[in-house]
Amino acid sequence: MLVQSTVLTEADGDPVAVENGDGRGDVLLVCEHASNRLPENYGDLGLSADALSSHIAWDPGALAVARLMSKNLDAVLIHQRFSRLIYDCNRPPSSPAAIRDVSEVFRIPGNENLSEAEKKRRAAALYLPFQERIGEEIAARREAGRATVIVTVHSFTPVYYDTKREVEIGILHDSDSRLADRMLATAADTKLYRIERNEPYGAADGVTHTLEVHALPAGLLNVMIEIRNDLIEEEVGQRVVADFLTGLLRESLATTGP
Ligand SMILES: [Zn+2]
């Protein structure tokens, strides 16, 4: 059993990264699964290099797309600097999915039989500062009389449990579907991508946690975007997807609010 007394060392640094912090756009971009980096105290969690570079550790390509969108939209971007294998910042501490000991077909030895104390330490080190930073950003904007539209950016694996996923971009929402509805309507005629609502999963699977915490109680426009990761492996694909999503958001927001 792996139990750490300290989750992050000084060398690991801050778990939360804020980019384009002075951005003036209405959109606030969030990337919970931006990195596959593990804190130095955790070694490789007993996983192979292949597993550690796969979708179980992070959302490949998502941060690159979010960075391009941040530039396009002059949007503040907040992302987590460590892998969801240590703590999935899009899940509350009460969720069994916050720290998994099995992900798809991979056993994660370093996460087996964790004590409650270790789970709490990980939440305190990674989840709380991340969600608090998002909350602070929204509060500061509210005080300054600025609007906030929360857009979370994710990627998903094209093959899951041996099943190929045909959807290319998922537009996901929780109970407030205003922005998602508008984006889906705006994109209805596009030939560029196969776009679907709440695919390859949706709120019932617990994936809208950040939106639930920050957008729904405050009535902020919000959406979660899922991009199939084979489309954004290379820079050219990342740019095409980022530009497409930028246009889609701009056009949708022009008719929806904020
Ligand atoms: Zn994700």
Short mmCIF file of C-alpha atoms in Angstrom, two decimals, residues 106-209:
data_model
loop_
_atom_site.label_atom_id
_atom_site.label_comp_id
_atom_site.label_asym_id
_atom_site.label_seq_id
_atom_site.Cartn_x
_atom_site.Cartn_y
_atom_site.Cartn_z
CA PHE A 106 -6.01 -0.66 -16.33
CA ARG A 107 -5.40 -1.56 -12.69
CA ILE A 108 -3.75 1.32 -10.84
CA PRO A 109 -1.66 -0.35 -8.13
CA GLY A 110 -0.62 2.92 -6.46
CA ASN A 111 -4.27 3.75 -5.81
CA GLU A 112 -5.30 0.44 -4.25
CA ASN A 113 -6.37 0.23 -0.61
CA LEU A 114 -5.83 3.90 0.12
CA SER A 115 -6.58 5.13 3.63
CA GLU A 116 -9.22 7.81 4.15
CA ALA A 117 -6.42 10.07 5.36
CA GLU A 118 -4.54 9.70 2.08
CA LYS A 119 -7.69 10.40 0.05
CA LYS A 120 -8.29 13.55 2.11
CA ARG A 121 -4.69 14.67 1.63
CA ARG A 122 -4.99 14.33 -2.13
CA ALA A 123 -8.27 16.26 -2.22
CA ALA A 124 -6.73 19.00 -0.05
CA ALA A 125 -3.60 19.21 -2.19
CA LEU A 126 -5.17 19.09 -5.66
CA TYR A 127 -8.95 19.43 -5.75
CA LEU A 128 -9.59 22.18 -3.22
CA PRO A 129 -7.04 24.73 -4.49
CA PHE A 130 -8.18 24.08 -8.05
CA GLN A 131 -11.89 24.59 -7.46
CA GLU A 132 -11.19 27.49 -5.08
CA ARG A 133 -9.13 29.26 -7.72
CA ILE A 134 -11.99 29.00 -10.20
CA GLY A 135 -14.37 30.34 -7.54
CA GLU A 136 -12.06 33.28 -6.80
CA GLU A 137 -11.77 34.15 -10.47
CA ILE A 138 -15.54 34.20 -10.91
CA ALA A 139 -16.05 36.24 -7.73
CA ALA A 140 -13.47 38.83 -8.79
CA ARG A 141 -15.13 39.21 -12.17
CA ARG A 142 -18.54 39.54 -10.59
CA GLU A 143 -17.22 42.31 -8.33
CA ALA A 144 -15.76 44.04 -11.34
CA GLY A 145 -19.10 43.83 -13.12
CA ARG A 146 -17.80 41.36 -15.67
CA ALA A 147 -19.70 38.45 -17.13
CA THR A 148 -18.42 34.87 -16.95
CA VAL A 149 -19.23 32.04 -19.32
CA ILE A 150 -17.72 28.78 -18.08
CA VAL A 151 -16.38 26.49 -20.79
CA THR A 152 -14.61 23.29 -19.76
CA VAL A 153 -12.44 21.58 -22.37
CA HIS A 154 -11.89 17.82 -22.44
CA SER A 155 -10.88 15.03 -24.80
CA PHE A 156 -12.01 11.41 -25.00
CA THR A 157 -10.54 8.24 -26.38
CA PRO A 158 -11.75 7.07 -29.82
CA VAL A 159 -11.93 3.45 -28.63
CA TYR A 160 -13.35 2.56 -25.23
CA TYR A 161 -13.63 -1.05 -24.08
CA ASP A 162 -13.02 -2.13 -27.70
CA THR A 163 -15.92 -0.04 -28.96
CA LYS A 164 -15.24 2.65 -31.53
CA ARG A 165 -16.84 6.02 -30.83
CA GLU A 166 -18.23 7.77 -33.90
CA VAL A 167 -18.97 11.11 -32.23
CA GLU A 168 -16.16 13.63 -32.77
CA ILE A 169 -17.23 16.55 -30.61
CA GLY A 170 -19.59 16.28 -27.65
CA ILE A 171 -21.48 19.32 -26.36
CA LEU A 172 -22.37 18.47 -22.78
CA HIS A 173 -24.56 20.19 -20.23
CA ASP A 174 -26.18 19.70 -16.87
CA SER A 175 -29.61 21.18 -16.02
CA ASP A 176 -28.80 24.52 -17.70
CA SER A 177 -28.60 23.76 -21.41
CA ARG A 178 -28.95 27.34 -22.77
CA LEU A 179 -25.49 27.62 -24.26
CA ALA A 180 -25.27 23.96 -25.31
CA ASP A 181 -28.65 24.26 -27.09
CA ARG A 182 -27.47 27.32 -28.96
CA MET A 183 -24.16 25.72 -29.93
CA LEU A 184 -25.88 22.58 -31.19
CA ALA A 185 -28.33 24.66 -33.21
CA THR A 186 -25.51 26.80 -34.62
CA ALA A 187 -23.49 23.72 -35.57
CA ALA A 188 -26.44 21.78 -36.95
CA ASP A 189 -25.40 22.13 -40.58
CA THR A 190 -21.67 21.74 -40.19
CA LYS A 191 -19.99 19.05 -42.27
CA LEU A 192 -16.70 19.44 -40.44
CA TYR A 193 -17.38 17.26 -37.42
CA ARG A 194 -19.90 14.82 -36.10
CA ILE A 195 -21.26 16.74 -33.12
CA GLU A 196 -23.66 15.31 -30.55
CA ARG A 197 -25.37 16.34 -27.35
CA ASN A 198 -24.16 14.70 -24.13
CA GLU A 199 -21.92 12.21 -25.92
CA PRO A 200 -19.91 10.08 -25.35
CA TYR A 201 -21.40 10.54 -21.86
CA GLY A 202 -23.32 13.14 -19.92
CA ALA A 203 -24.31 14.63 -16.60
CA ALA A 204 -25.76 11.34 -15.35
CA ASP A 205 -22.22 9.94 -15.45
CA GLY A 206 -21.05 12.62 -13.03
CA VAL A 207 -18.91 14.49 -15.53
CA THR A 208 -20.36 17.97 -15.04
CA HIS A 209 -19.03 18.57 -11.54
#
